[in-house]
PDB file of C-alpha atoms in Angstrom:
ATOM      1  CA  MET Y 372      -0.016   0.183  -0.064  1.00 60.00           C
ATOM      2  CA  LYS Y 373       1.379   3.398  -1.011  1.00 54.00           C
ATOM      3  CA  ILE Y 374       1.407   6.557   1.124  1.00 49.00           C
ATOM      4  CA  SER Y 375       0.107   9.485  -0.731  1.00 50.00           C
ATOM      5  CA  ALA Y 376       2.921  11.967  -1.462  1.00 42.00           C
ATOM      6  CA  VAL Y 377       2.764  14.883   0.684  1.00 40.00           C
ATOM      7  CA  THR Y 378       3.849  17.078  -2.322  1.00 38.00           C
ATOM      8  CA  THR Y 379       0.373  16.407  -4.046  1.00 40.00           C
ATOM      9  CA  PHE Y 380      -0.895  19.068  -1.750  1.00 41.00           C
ATOM     10  CA  CYS Y 381       1.911  21.395  -0.566  1.00 49.00           C
ATOM     11  CA  THR Y 382       1.285  23.803  -3.470  1.00 44.00           C
ATOM     12  CA  LEU Y 383       2.631  27.447  -2.885  1.00 40.00           C
ATOM     13  CA  ILE Y 384       0.205  30.038  -1.658  1.00 36.00           C
ATOM     14  CA  LEU Y 385       2.081  33.364  -2.114  1.00 38.00           C
ATOM     15  CA  LEU Y 386       0.754  36.715  -3.045  1.00 37.00           C
ATOM     16  CA  ILE Y 387       3.218  38.696  -5.530  1.00 37.00           C
ATOM     17  CA  SER Y 388       2.898  42.380  -5.551  1.00 38.00           C
ATOM     18  CA  CYS Y 389       1.529  43.827  -8.650  1.00 38.00           C
ATOM     19  CA  GLY Y 390       4.492  46.253  -9.226  1.00 40.00           C
ATOM     20  CA  HIS Y 391       3.634  49.011 -11.508  1.00 42.00           C
ATOM     21  CA  LYS Y 392       0.033  49.254 -12.039  1.00 50.00           C
ATOM     22  CA  ASN Y 393      -0.388  48.670 -15.761  1.00 76.00           C
ATOM     23  CA  ALA Y 394      -3.293  46.483 -16.966  1.00 84.00           C
ATOM     24  CA  THR Y 395      -1.297  43.585 -17.425  1.00 86.00           C
ATOM     25  CA  MET Y 396       0.364  43.407 -14.230  1.00 86.00           C
ATOM     26  CA  ILE Y 397      -2.950  43.978 -12.571  1.00 88.00           C
ATOM     27  CA  LYS Y 398      -4.608  41.114 -14.403  1.00 89.00           C
ATOM     28  CA  LEU Y 399      -1.721  38.671 -13.661  1.00 90.00           C
ATOM     29  CA  GLY Y 400      -1.885  39.821 -10.034  1.00 88.00           C
ATOM     30  CA  ASN Y 401      -5.674  39.097 -10.110  1.00 91.00           C
ATOM     31  CA  ILE Y 402      -4.858  35.504 -11.326  1.00 90.00           C
ATOM     32  CA  ASP Y 403      -2.162  35.227  -8.655  1.00 87.00           C
ATOM     33  CA  SER Y 404      -4.843  36.006  -6.054  1.00 87.00           C
ATOM     34  CA  LEU Y 405      -7.194  33.486  -7.334  1.00 87.00           C
ATOM     35  CA  ASN Y 406      -4.538  30.664  -6.953  1.00 82.00           C
ATOM     36  CA  SER Y 407      -3.476  32.078  -3.715  1.00 78.00           C
ATOM     37  CA  ASN Y 408      -6.999  31.859  -2.244  1.00 76.00           C
ATOM     38  CA  GLY Y 409      -7.478  28.186  -3.695  1.00 75.00           C
ATOM     39  CA  LEU Y 410      -9.452  28.930  -6.504  1.00 83.00           C
ATOM     40  CA  PHE Y 411      -7.135  26.776  -8.428  1.00 83.00           C
ATOM     41  CA  ASP Y 412      -9.539  25.904 -11.274  1.00 88.00           C
ATOM     42  CA  SER Y 413     -10.435  29.549 -11.969  1.00 91.00           C
ATOM     43  CA  ALA Y 414      -6.613  30.467 -11.928  1.00 90.00           C
ATOM     44  CA  TYR Y 415      -5.797  27.737 -14.529  1.00 92.00           C
ATOM     45  CA  HIS Y 416      -8.559  28.979 -16.676  1.00 93.00           C
ATOM     46  CA  GLU Y 417      -7.344  32.484 -16.470  1.00 94.00           C
ATOM     47  CA  ILE Y 418      -3.788  31.619 -17.146  1.00 92.00           C
ATOM     48  CA  MET Y 419      -4.382  29.430 -19.938  1.00 93.00           C
ATOM     49  CA  SER Y 420      -6.354  31.774 -21.722  1.00 92.00           C
ATOM     50  CA  PHE Y 421      -4.234  34.685 -21.037  1.00 92.00           C
ATOM     51  CA  ASP Y 422      -2.904  36.340 -24.268  1.00 89.00           C
ATOM     52  CA  LYS Y 423       0.804  36.357 -24.356  1.00 88.00           C
ATOM     53  CA  ASN Y 424       0.732  39.320 -26.932  1.00 87.00           C
ATOM     54  CA  ASN Y 425      -0.061  41.429 -24.118  1.00 86.00           C
ATOM     55  CA  LEU Y 426       3.383  40.903 -22.549  1.00 90.00           C
ATOM     56  CA  ARG Y 427       5.289  43.932 -23.257  1.00 89.00           C
ATOM     57  CA  ASN Y 428       8.468  43.615 -21.353  1.00 91.00           C
ATOM     58  CA  ASN Y 429      10.792  41.092 -19.556  1.00 92.00           C
ATOM     59  CA  GLU Y 430       9.308  42.036 -16.181  1.00 91.00           C
ATOM     60  CA  GLU Y 431       5.841  41.066 -17.255  1.00 92.00           C
ATOM     61  CA  LYS Y 432       7.122  37.938 -19.087  1.00 94.00           C
ATOM     62  CA  ALA Y 433       9.012  36.698 -15.976  1.00 93.00           C
ATOM     63  CA  TYR Y 434       5.885  37.187 -13.747  1.00 92.00           C
ATOM     64  CA  TYR Y 435       3.808  35.439 -16.316  1.00 94.00           C
ATOM     65  CA  TYR Y 436       5.955  32.446 -16.645  1.00 93.00           C
ATOM     66  CA  LEU Y 437       6.526  32.232 -12.983  1.00 94.00           C
ATOM     67  CA  LEU Y 438       2.748  32.136 -12.115  1.00 92.00           C
ATOM     68  CA  LYS Y 439       1.960  29.906 -15.067  1.00 93.00           C
ATOM     69  CA  SER Y 440       4.600  27.484 -13.829  1.00 93.00           C
ATOM     70  CA  GLU Y 441       3.059  27.618 -10.124  1.00 90.00           C
ATOM     71  CA  ILE Y 442      -0.309  27.108 -11.445  1.00 91.00           C
ATOM     72  CA  LEU Y 443       0.602  24.096 -13.516  1.00 91.00           C
ATOM     73  CA  VAL Y 444       2.392  22.435 -10.752  1.00 88.00           C
ATOM     74  CA  THR Y 445      -0.594  23.138  -8.430  1.00 83.00           C
ATOM     75  CA  ASN Y 446      -2.952  21.606 -10.753  1.00 82.00           C
ATOM     76  CA  ASP Y 447      -0.545  18.528 -11.386  1.00 80.00           C
ATOM     77  CA  CYS Y 448      -0.042  19.000 -14.940  1.00 86.00           C
ATOM     78  CA  THR Y 449       2.989  17.728 -16.574  1.00 83.00           C
ATOM     79  CA  ILE Y 450       5.558  20.247 -17.570  1.00 87.00           C
ATOM     80  CA  HIS Y 451       7.738  18.758 -20.037  1.00 83.00           C
ATOM     81  CA  ASN Y 452      10.551  21.303 -19.638  1.00 82.00           C
ATOM     82  CA  SER Y 453      11.771  24.147 -17.493  1.00 86.00           C
ATOM     83  CA  SER Y 454      12.222  26.673 -20.243  1.00 90.00           C
ATOM     84  CA  MET Y 455       9.356  29.004 -18.731  1.00 91.00           C
ATOM     85  CA  ILE Y 456      10.750  29.079 -15.255  1.00 94.00           C
ATOM     86  CA  ASP Y 457      14.203  29.635 -16.455  1.00 94.00           C
ATOM     87  CA  LEU Y 458      13.233  32.709 -18.227  1.00 93.00           C
ATOM     88  CA  SER Y 459      11.982  33.859 -14.843  1.00 94.00           C
ATOM     89  CA  ILE Y 460      15.110  32.898 -13.041  1.00 95.00           C
ATOM     90  CA  SER Y 461      17.068  34.805 -15.552  1.00 95.00           C
ATOM     91  CA  HIS Y 462      15.361  37.947 -15.131  1.00 94.00           C
ATOM     92  CA  TYR Y 463      15.114  37.803 -11.242  1.00 93.00           C
ATOM     93  CA  GLU Y 464      18.579  36.922 -10.992  1.00 93.00           C
ATOM     94  CA  LYS Y 465      19.727  40.138 -12.914  1.00 92.00           C
ATOM     95  CA  HIS Y 466      17.204  42.449 -11.174  1.00 87.00           C
ATOM     96  CA  GLY Y 467      17.425  41.378  -7.558  1.00 73.00           C
ATOM     97  CA  ASP Y 468      13.788  40.490  -6.712  1.00 85.00           C
ATOM     98  CA  MET Y 469      14.874  38.050  -3.780  1.00 92.00           C
ATOM     99  CA  GLY Y 470      11.275  36.914  -3.119  1.00 89.00           C
ATOM    100  CA  LYS Y 471      10.330  36.054  -6.695  1.00 91.00           C
ATOM    101  CA  LEU Y 472      13.661  34.797  -7.422  1.00 95.00           C
ATOM    102  CA  ALA Y 473      13.328  32.383  -4.319  1.00 94.00           C
ATOM    103  CA  LYS Y 474      10.010  31.246  -5.552  1.00 92.00           C
ATOM    104  CA  ALA Y 475      11.318  30.403  -9.103  1.00 94.00           C
ATOM    105  CA  TYR Y 476      14.216  28.344  -7.733  1.00 96.00           C
ATOM    106  CA  TYR Y 477      11.548  26.665  -5.556  1.00 95.00           C
ATOM    107  CA  TYR Y 478       9.390  25.740  -8.766  1.00 94.00           C
ATOM    108  CA  LYS Y 479      12.447  24.945 -10.828  1.00 94.00           C
ATOM    109  CA  GLY Y 480      13.442  22.285  -8.009  1.00 93.00           C
ATOM    110  CA  VAL Y 481       9.817  20.852  -7.892  1.00 91.00           C
ATOM    111  CA  ILE Y 482       9.598  20.576 -11.702  1.00 92.00           C
ATOM    112  CA  LEU Y 483      13.088  18.864 -11.924  1.00 92.00           C
ATOM    113  CA  TYR Y 484      12.265  16.574  -9.075  1.00 90.00           C
ATOM    114  CA  ASP Y 485       8.980  15.509 -10.583  1.00 87.00           C
ATOM    115  CA  LYS Y 486      10.971  14.831 -13.786  1.00 88.00           C
ATOM    116  CA  GLY Y 487      13.146  12.330 -11.898  1.00 88.00           C
ATOM    117  CA  ASP Y 488      16.246  14.641 -11.602  1.00 91.00           C
ATOM    118  CA  ASN Y 489      16.403  14.466  -7.905  1.00 90.00           C
ATOM    119  CA  ILE Y 490      19.756  15.752  -7.385  1.00 91.00           C
ATOM    120  CA  ASN Y 491      19.219  19.024  -9.110  1.00 94.00           C
ATOM    121  CA  GLY Y 492      15.635  19.346  -8.045  1.00 92.00           C
ATOM    122  CA  MET Y 493      16.909  19.342  -4.433  1.00 93.00           C
ATOM    123  CA  LEU Y 494      19.755  21.627  -5.314  1.00 95.00           C
ATOM    124  CA  PHE Y 495      17.454  24.343  -6.559  1.00 96.00           C
ATOM    125  CA  ILE Y 496      15.062  23.924  -3.654  1.00 94.00           C
ATOM    126  CA  LYS Y 497      18.119  24.398  -1.569  1.00 95.00           C
ATOM    127  CA  LYS Y 498      18.841  27.580  -3.372  1.00 96.00           C
ATOM    128  CA  ALA Y 499      15.427  28.646  -2.816  1.00 95.00           C
ATOM    129  CA  GLU Y 500      15.977  27.974   0.884  1.00 95.00           C
ATOM    130  CA  SER Y 501      19.077  30.253   0.981  1.00 94.00           C
ATOM    131  CA  THR Y 502      17.760  33.071  -1.214  1.00 94.00           C
ATOM    132  CA  GLU Y 503      14.317  33.182   0.855  1.00 93.00           C
ATOM    133  CA  LYS Y 504      16.498  34.225   3.909  1.00 91.00           C
ATOM    134  CA  LYS Y 505      17.220  37.411   1.965  1.00 88.00           C
ATOM    135  CA  ALA Y 506      13.462  37.847   1.141  1.00 86.00           C
ATOM    136  CA  GLY Y 507      11.999  36.939   4.479  1.00 87.00           C
ATOM    137  CA  ASP Y 508       8.778  35.187   3.510  1.00 86.00           C
ATOM    138  CA  PRO Y 509       7.305  33.043   6.042  1.00 90.00           C
ATOM    139  CA  MET Y 510       4.949  31.272   3.723  1.00 88.00           C
ATOM    140  CA  LEU Y 511       7.584  30.294   1.055  1.00 90.00           C
ATOM    141  CA  ARG Y 512       9.946  29.277   4.186  1.00 93.00           C
ATOM    142  CA  PHE Y 513       7.057  26.825   5.299  1.00 94.00           C
ATOM    143  CA  MET Y 514       6.737  25.415   1.803  1.00 90.00           C
ATOM    144  CA  ILE Y 515      10.507  24.823   1.171  1.00 94.00           C
ATOM    145  CA  ASN Y 516      10.788  23.241   4.617  1.00 94.00           C
ATOM    146  CA  ILE Y 517       7.681  20.968   4.440  1.00 91.00           C
ATOM    147  CA  ASN Y 518       8.756  19.797   0.847  1.00 90.00           C
ATOM    148  CA  MET Y 519      12.422  19.138   1.689  1.00 92.00           C
ATOM    149  CA  ALA Y 520      11.151  16.931   4.547  1.00 92.00           C
ATOM    150  CA  TYR Y 521       9.335  15.011   2.204  1.00 87.00           C
ATOM    151  CA  LEU Y 522      12.279  14.885  -0.328  1.00 89.00           C
ATOM    152  CA  ASN Y 523      14.748  13.912   2.188  1.00 91.00           C
ATOM    153  CA  VAL Y 524      12.839  11.118   3.516  1.00 87.00           C
ATOM    154  CA  ASN Y 525      12.141  10.194  -0.066  1.00 85.00           C
ATOM    155  CA  GLU Y 526      16.061  10.018  -0.435  1.00 88.00           C
ATOM    156  CA  LYS Y 527      16.191   7.998   2.794  1.00 89.00           C
ATOM    157  CA  ALA Y 528      17.748  10.806   4.763  1.00 92.00           C
ATOM    158  CA  ASN Y 529      15.053  10.520   7.466  1.00 90.00           C
ATOM    159  CA  LYS Y 530      16.654  12.495  10.190  1.00 91.00           C
ATOM    160  CA  THR Y 531      17.231  15.407   7.868  1.00 94.00           C
ATOM    161  CA  GLY Y 532      13.805  15.021   6.862  1.00 92.00           C
ATOM    162  CA  LEU Y 533      12.513  15.145  10.451  1.00 94.00           C
ATOM    163  CA  GLU Y 534      14.615  18.288  11.004  1.00 96.00           C
ATOM    164  CA  TYR Y 535      12.815  20.073   7.987  1.00 95.00           C
ATOM    165  CA  ALA Y 536       9.346  18.751   9.177  1.00 94.00           C
ATOM    166  CA  ARG Y 537       9.967  20.436  12.616  1.00 96.00           C
ATOM    167  CA  LYS Y 538      10.992  23.628  10.990  1.00 96.00           C
ATOM    168  CA  ALA Y 539       7.747  23.600   8.893  1.00 95.00           C
ATOM    169  CA  LEU Y 540       5.623  22.963  12.118  1.00 96.00           C
ATOM    170  CA  ALA Y 541       7.404  25.980  13.783  1.00 96.00           C
ATOM    171  CA  GLU Y 542       6.595  28.243  10.653  1.00 94.00           C
ATOM    172  CA  ALA Y 543       3.051  27.040  10.521  1.00 93.00           C
ATOM    173  CA  GLU Y 544       2.508  27.856  14.077  1.00 94.00           C
ATOM    174  CA  ALA Y 545       3.996  31.379  13.709  1.00 94.00           C
ATOM    175  CA  ILE Y 546       1.673  31.959  10.664  1.00 91.00           C
ATOM    176  CA  GLY Y 547      -1.120  30.772  12.820  1.00 90.00           C
ATOM    177  CA  SER Y 548      -2.761  28.825  10.204  1.00 87.00           C
ATOM    178  CA  THR Y 549      -4.678  25.332  11.271  1.00 86.00           C
ATOM    179  CA  ASN Y 550      -4.396  24.079   7.881  1.00 84.00           C
ATOM    180  CA  LEU Y 551      -0.629  24.276   7.600  1.00 88.00           C
ATOM    181  CA  ILE Y 552      -0.287  23.149  11.236  1.00 92.00           C
ATOM    182  CA  CYS Y 553      -2.209  20.028  10.122  1.00 90.00           C
ATOM    183  CA  MET Y 554       0.096  19.621   7.079  1.00 87.00           C
ATOM    184  CA  ALA Y 555       3.286  19.939   9.104  1.00 92.00           C
ATOM    185  CA  LEU Y 556       1.889  17.520  11.746  1.00 93.00           C
ATOM    186  CA  ASN Y 557       1.281  14.987   9.028  1.00 88.00           C
ATOM    187  CA  ASN Y 558       4.721  15.609   7.708  1.00 88.00           C
ATOM    188  CA  ILE Y 559       6.486  14.852  11.107  1.00 93.00           C
ATOM    189  CA  ALA Y 560       4.374  11.632  11.517  1.00 91.00           C
ATOM    190  CA  MET Y 561       5.587  10.531   7.887  1.00 86.00           C
ATOM    191  CA  CYS Y 562       9.210  11.156   9.223  1.00 90.00           C
ATOM    192  CA  HIS Y 563       8.716   9.119  12.262  1.00 92.00           C
ATOM    193  CA  TYR Y 564       7.127   6.348  10.212  1.00 89.00           C
ATOM    194  CA  TYR Y 565      10.037   6.038   7.923  1.00 87.00           C
ATOM    195  CA  ILE Y 566      12.686   6.381  10.960  1.00 88.00           C
ATOM    196  CA  GLY Y 567      10.551   3.504  12.864  1.00 89.00           C
ATOM    197  CA  ASN Y 568       9.378   5.529  15.767  1.00 91.00           C
ATOM    198  CA  LYS Y 569       5.915   3.933  16.172  1.00 91.00           C
ATOM    199  CA  ASP Y 570       4.927   5.684  19.264  1.00 93.00           C
ATOM    200  CA  SER Y 571       5.880   9.260  17.815  1.00 94.00           C
ATOM    201  CA  VAL Y 572       3.985   8.263  14.685  1.00 92.00           C
ATOM    202  CA  LEU Y 573       0.799   7.605  16.630  1.00 92.00           C
ATOM    203  CA  GLN Y 574       1.318  10.760  18.688  1.00 94.00           C
ATOM    204  CA  TYR Y 575       1.552  13.057  15.782  1.00 93.00           C
ATOM    205  CA  MET Y 576      -1.222  11.418  13.668  1.00 91.00           C
ATOM    206  CA  GLU Y 577      -3.632  11.976  16.664  1.00 91.00           C
ATOM    207  CA  LYS Y 578      -2.623  15.680  16.667  1.00 92.00           C
ATOM    208  CA  ALA Y 579      -2.995  15.957  13.041  1.00 91.00           C
ATOM    209  CA  LYS Y 580      -6.564  14.321  13.067  1.00 90.00           C
ATOM    210  CA  GLN Y 581      -7.701  17.155  15.244  1.00 89.00           C
ATOM    211  CA  TYR Y 582      -7.162  19.564  12.361  1.00 88.00           C
ATOM    212  CA  VAL Y 583      -8.052  17.658   9.328  1.00 90.00           C
ATOM    213  CA  HIS Y 584     -11.664  18.828   9.184  1.00 87.00           C
ATOM    214  CA  LYS Y 585     -10.283  22.428   8.914  1.00 84.00           C
ATOM    215  CA  ILE Y 586      -8.327  21.862   5.691  1.00 84.00           C
ATOM    216  CA  PRO Y 587     -10.463  23.615   3.097  1.00 80.00           C
ATOM    217  CA  SER Y 588      -9.527  21.702   0.032  1.00 80.00           C
ATOM    218  CA  GLU Y 589     -11.020  18.324  -0.376  1.00 86.00           C
ATOM    219  CA  LYS Y 590      -7.901  16.992  -2.073  1.00 84.00           C
ATOM    220  CA  ASP Y 591      -5.629  18.036   0.468  1.00 82.00           C
ATOM    221  CA  ARG Y 592      -7.754  16.693   3.212  1.00 88.00           C
ATOM    222  CA  ALA Y 593      -8.088  13.307   1.360  1.00 90.00           C
ATOM    223  CA  VAL Y 594      -4.230  13.212   1.017  1.00 87.00           C
ATOM    224  CA  VAL Y 595      -3.876  13.629   4.896  1.00 87.00           C
ATOM    225  CA  LEU Y 596      -6.667  11.120   5.600  1.00 92.00           C
ATOM    226  CA  THR Y 597      -4.914   8.528   3.167  1.00 91.00           C
ATOM    227  CA  ASN Y 598      -1.493   9.007   4.855  1.00 87.00           C
ATOM    228  CA  ILE Y 599      -2.882   8.515   8.273  1.00 90.00           C
ATOM    229  CA  GLY Y 600      -5.048   5.695   7.138  1.00 92.00           C
ATOM    230  CA  VAL Y 601      -1.937   3.837   5.473  1.00 90.00           C
ATOM    231  CA  ILE Y 602       0.015   4.000   8.720  1.00 89.00           C
ATOM    232  CA  TYR Y 603      -2.877   2.577  10.786  1.00 92.00           C
ATOM    233  CA  TYR Y 604      -3.064  -0.196   8.112  1.00 92.00           C
ATOM    234  CA  ASP Y 605       0.515  -1.048   8.300  1.00 90.00           C
ATOM    235  CA  PHE Y 606       0.356  -1.076  12.038  1.00 92.00           C
ATOM    236  CA  ARG Y 607      -2.684  -3.591  11.594  1.00 93.00           C
ATOM    237  CA  MET Y 608      -4.869  -1.089  13.138  1.00 94.00           C
ATOM    238  CA  TYR Y 609      -7.770  -1.968  10.482  1.00 95.00           C
ATOM    239  CA  LYS Y 610     -10.681  -0.660  12.366  1.00 95.00           C
ATOM    240  CA  GLU Y 611      -8.997   2.797  12.866  1.00 95.00           C
ATOM    241  CA  ALA Y 612      -8.108   2.861   9.104  1.00 94.00           C
ATOM    242  CA  ALA Y 613     -11.491   2.174   7.788  1.00 95.00           C
ATOM    243  CA  PRO Y 614     -13.412   5.602   8.438  1.00 95.00           C
ATOM    244  CA  LEU Y 615     -10.125   7.474   7.155  1.00 95.00           C
ATOM    245  CA  PHE Y 616     -10.177   5.492   4.002  1.00 95.00           C
ATOM    246  CA  ARG Y 617     -14.101   5.738   3.315  1.00 96.00           C
ATOM    247  CA  GLN Y 618     -13.676   9.534   3.859  1.00 96.00           C
ATOM    248  CA  ALA Y 619     -10.679   9.683   1.474  1.00 94.00           C
ATOM    249  CA  VAL Y 620     -12.690   7.839  -1.382  1.00 95.00           C
ATOM    250  CA  ALA Y 621     -15.512  10.103  -0.886  1.00 96.00           C
ATOM    251  CA  LEU Y 622     -13.453  13.201  -1.345  1.00 94.00           C
ATOM    252  CA  LEU Y 623     -11.026  11.835  -3.926  1.00 92.00           C
ATOM    253  CA  PRO Y 624     -12.302   8.757  -5.636  1.00 93.00           C
ATOM    254  CA  ILE Y 625      -9.041   7.889  -7.378  1.00 92.00           C
ATOM    255  CA  SER Y 626      -7.259   4.573  -7.892  1.00 92.00           C
ATOM    256  CA  THR Y 627      -5.017   4.847  -4.792  1.00 92.00           C
ATOM    257  CA  THR Y 628      -7.772   5.794  -2.359  1.00 94.00           C
ATOM    258  CA  GLN Y 629      -9.966   2.973  -3.916  1.00 94.00           C
ATOM    259  CA  ILE Y 630      -7.159   0.369  -3.713  1.00 94.00           C
ATOM    260  CA  ASN Y 631      -6.501   1.361  -0.093  1.00 94.00           C
ATOM    261  CA  LEU Y 632     -10.156   0.991   0.953  1.00 95.00           C
ATOM    262  CA  ALA Y 633     -10.405  -2.317  -0.766  1.00 94.00           C
ATOM    263  CA  LYS Y 634      -7.337  -3.824   0.810  1.00 94.00           C
ATOM    264  CA  ASN Y 635      -8.436  -2.536   4.207  1.00 94.00           C
ATOM    265  CA  ASN Y 636     -11.891  -3.917   3.893  1.00 93.00           C
ATOM    266  CA  TYR Y 637     -10.694  -7.313   2.836  1.00 93.00           C
ATOM    267  CA  ALA Y 638      -8.365  -7.265   6.081  1.00 92.00           C
ATOM    268  CA  LEU Y 639     -11.373  -6.566   8.250  1.00 92.00           C
ATOM    269  CA  GLY Y 640     -13.006  -9.630   6.751  1.00 89.00           C
ATOM    270  CA  ASN Y 641     -15.441  -7.535   4.719  1.00 85.00           C
ATOM    271  CA  ASP Y 642     -14.857  -8.566   1.318  1.00 82.00           C
ATOM    272  CA  ASP Y 643     -18.030  -7.650  -0.536  1.00 80.00           C
ATOM    273  CA  GLN Y 644     -16.887  -4.449  -2.131  1.00 85.00           C
ATOM    274  CA  THR Y 645     -13.323  -5.280  -2.643  1.00 90.00           C
ATOM    275  CA  ASP Y 646     -13.678  -6.464  -6.159  1.00 89.00           C
ATOM    276  CA  SER Y 647     -15.875  -3.722  -7.265  1.00 91.00           C
ATOM    277  CA  LEU Y 648     -13.430  -1.206  -5.661  1.00 93.00           C
ATOM    278  CA  LEU Y 649     -10.569  -2.638  -7.640  1.00 92.00           C
ATOM    279  CA  LYS Y 650     -12.557  -2.668 -10.937  1.00 93.00           C
ATOM    280  CA  LYS Y 651     -13.178   1.046 -10.447  1.00 93.00           C
ATOM    281  CA  ALA Y 652      -9.462   1.625  -9.708  1.00 92.00           C
ATOM    282  CA  TRP Y 653      -8.004  -0.415 -12.604  1.00 94.00           C
ATOM    283  CA  PRO Y 654      -8.652   1.853 -15.509  1.00 92.00           C
ATOM    284  CA  LYS Y 655      -6.796   4.872 -13.976  1.00 89.00           C
ATOM    285  CA  ALA Y 656      -4.271   3.137 -12.009  1.00 88.00           C
ATOM    286  CA  ASN Y 657      -0.604   3.430 -12.947  1.00 87.00           C
ATOM    287  CA  HIS Y 658       1.782   0.515 -13.497  1.00 86.00           C
ATOM    288  CA  GLU Y 659       2.945   0.230  -9.933  1.00 87.00           C
ATOM    289  CA  GLU Y 660      -0.692   0.159  -8.727  1.00 89.00           C
ATOM    290  CA  LYS Y 661      -1.709  -2.429 -11.122  1.00 90.00           C
ATOM    291  CA  ALA Y 662       1.113  -4.555 -10.053  1.00 89.00           C
ATOM    292  CA  GLU Y 663      -0.092  -3.939  -6.531  1.00 90.00           C
ATOM    293  CA  ILE Y 664      -3.581  -5.194  -7.336  1.00 90.00           C
ATOM    294  CA  MET Y 665      -2.304  -8.257  -9.095  1.00 91.00           C
ATOM    295  CA  GLN Y 666      -0.088  -9.039  -5.915  1.00 90.00           C
ATOM    296  CA  PHE Y 667      -3.063  -8.568  -3.685  1.00 89.00           C
ATOM    297  CA  LEU Y 668      -5.244 -10.762  -6.019  1.00 90.00           C
ATOM    298  CA  ALA Y 669      -2.544 -13.489  -5.784  1.00 90.00           C
ATOM    299  CA  GLU Y 670      -2.258 -13.314  -2.108  1.00 90.00           C
ATOM    300  CA  ARG Y 671      -6.089 -13.662  -1.680  1.00 90.00           C
ATOM    301  CA  ALA Y 672      -6.181 -16.557  -3.958  1.00 89.00           C
ATOM    302  CA  GLU Y 673      -3.635 -18.255  -2.280  1.00 91.00           C
ATOM    303  CA  LYS Y 674      -5.333 -17.904   1.128  1.00 89.00           C
ATOM    304  CA  GLN Y 675      -8.604 -19.271  -0.397  1.00 88.00           C
ATOM    305  CA  GLY Y 676      -6.746 -22.219  -1.657  1.00 91.00           C
ATOM    306  CA  ASP Y 677      -6.988 -21.528  -5.313  1.00 89.00           C
ATOM    307  CA  LEU Y 678      -3.393 -22.323  -6.314  1.00 90.00           C
ATOM    308  CA  ALA Y 679      -3.889 -21.840 -10.128  1.00 90.00           C
ATOM    309  CA  ALA Y 680      -5.298 -18.414  -9.941  1.00 88.00           C
ATOM    310  CA  SER Y 681      -2.822 -17.300  -7.462  1.00 89.00           C
ATOM    311  CA  THR Y 682       0.038 -18.557  -9.703  1.00 89.00           C
ATOM    312  CA  ASN Y 683      -1.341 -16.603 -12.612  1.00 88.00           C
ATOM    313  CA  PHE Y 684      -1.963 -13.515 -10.655  1.00 86.00           C
ATOM    314  CA  TYR Y 685       1.633 -13.705  -9.201  1.00 84.00           C
ATOM    315  CA  LYS Y 686       2.962 -14.087 -12.901  1.00 87.00           C
ATOM    316  CA  GLU Y 687       1.103 -10.963 -13.973  1.00 86.00           C
ATOM    317  CA  ALA Y 688       2.421  -8.882 -10.883  1.00 84.00           C
ATOM    318  CA  LYS Y 689       5.948 -10.108 -11.587  1.00 84.00           C
ATOM    319  CA  ALA Y 690       5.627  -9.001 -15.339  1.00 84.00           C
ATOM    320  CA  MET Y 691       4.304  -5.660 -14.290  1.00 79.00           C
ATOM    321  CA  GLN Y 692       7.141  -5.156 -11.798  1.00 72.00           C
ATOM    322  CA  ASP Y 693      10.042  -6.222 -14.252  1.00 66.00           C
TER     323      ASP Y 693
END
């Protein structure tokens, strides 16, 4: 069972000043405000329909491409290359806007990491971290810390990840956002999970659960519920996981949440909906998730004494893993 990546909801919420008050910068500022206030679909529509012919100078282009990169990342869109954000970086490096430069470095790092260039991705986020110190932006600092926690854990640097997670919690508490505090607590629980501190995991998960209902985004809420549910599942606390997985499916009915609920139902001896959930998950499941489904079906068939079916499922799972 896979823990939902924290970065799926750690999108940057940061207002950028409109600068000089021409119509183009004001319009871009309005789009930025939509995104900053969680109106992601509206922001996406506006930036994608924006007429680039209205961009008259490098300042406007740099802002436009920075904002577009942020909105595409926020909406989980694939960015095939970093040419847009590179233009923003080039401009802000020359003109000394540390806040925008730090943000541009941050998104360059996220884009590279998502493309599998882990080393350079982390290097650019580290550049964002050092540049942000000159800008003094608490929200950007929070986002850097919470994502560096996740990335370090992903690279097996668990203790470093935990240090960043604690920094993120301190920033969240200073900002005073219950939404961010919940995200940070969830992040700390994930770090302890990979380190192997079971008591600390449960302690921080219980703290995070107190804030989940205050997260405004349904997607973000589903991710936190899924993370907590997966840990309960791995600790064989299936009854505790069940309501969390059901809520996650209701909020975000995607392959990951459906597979999690199916497997937990089976663990509880409630196999009635397992197959229907897996059938719903299959069409949109990625390669890894399809292998997970085949592995689960093989293990279930083996327990049921159907060795022929079990063998076939194991073969299919192995073929997908190879």
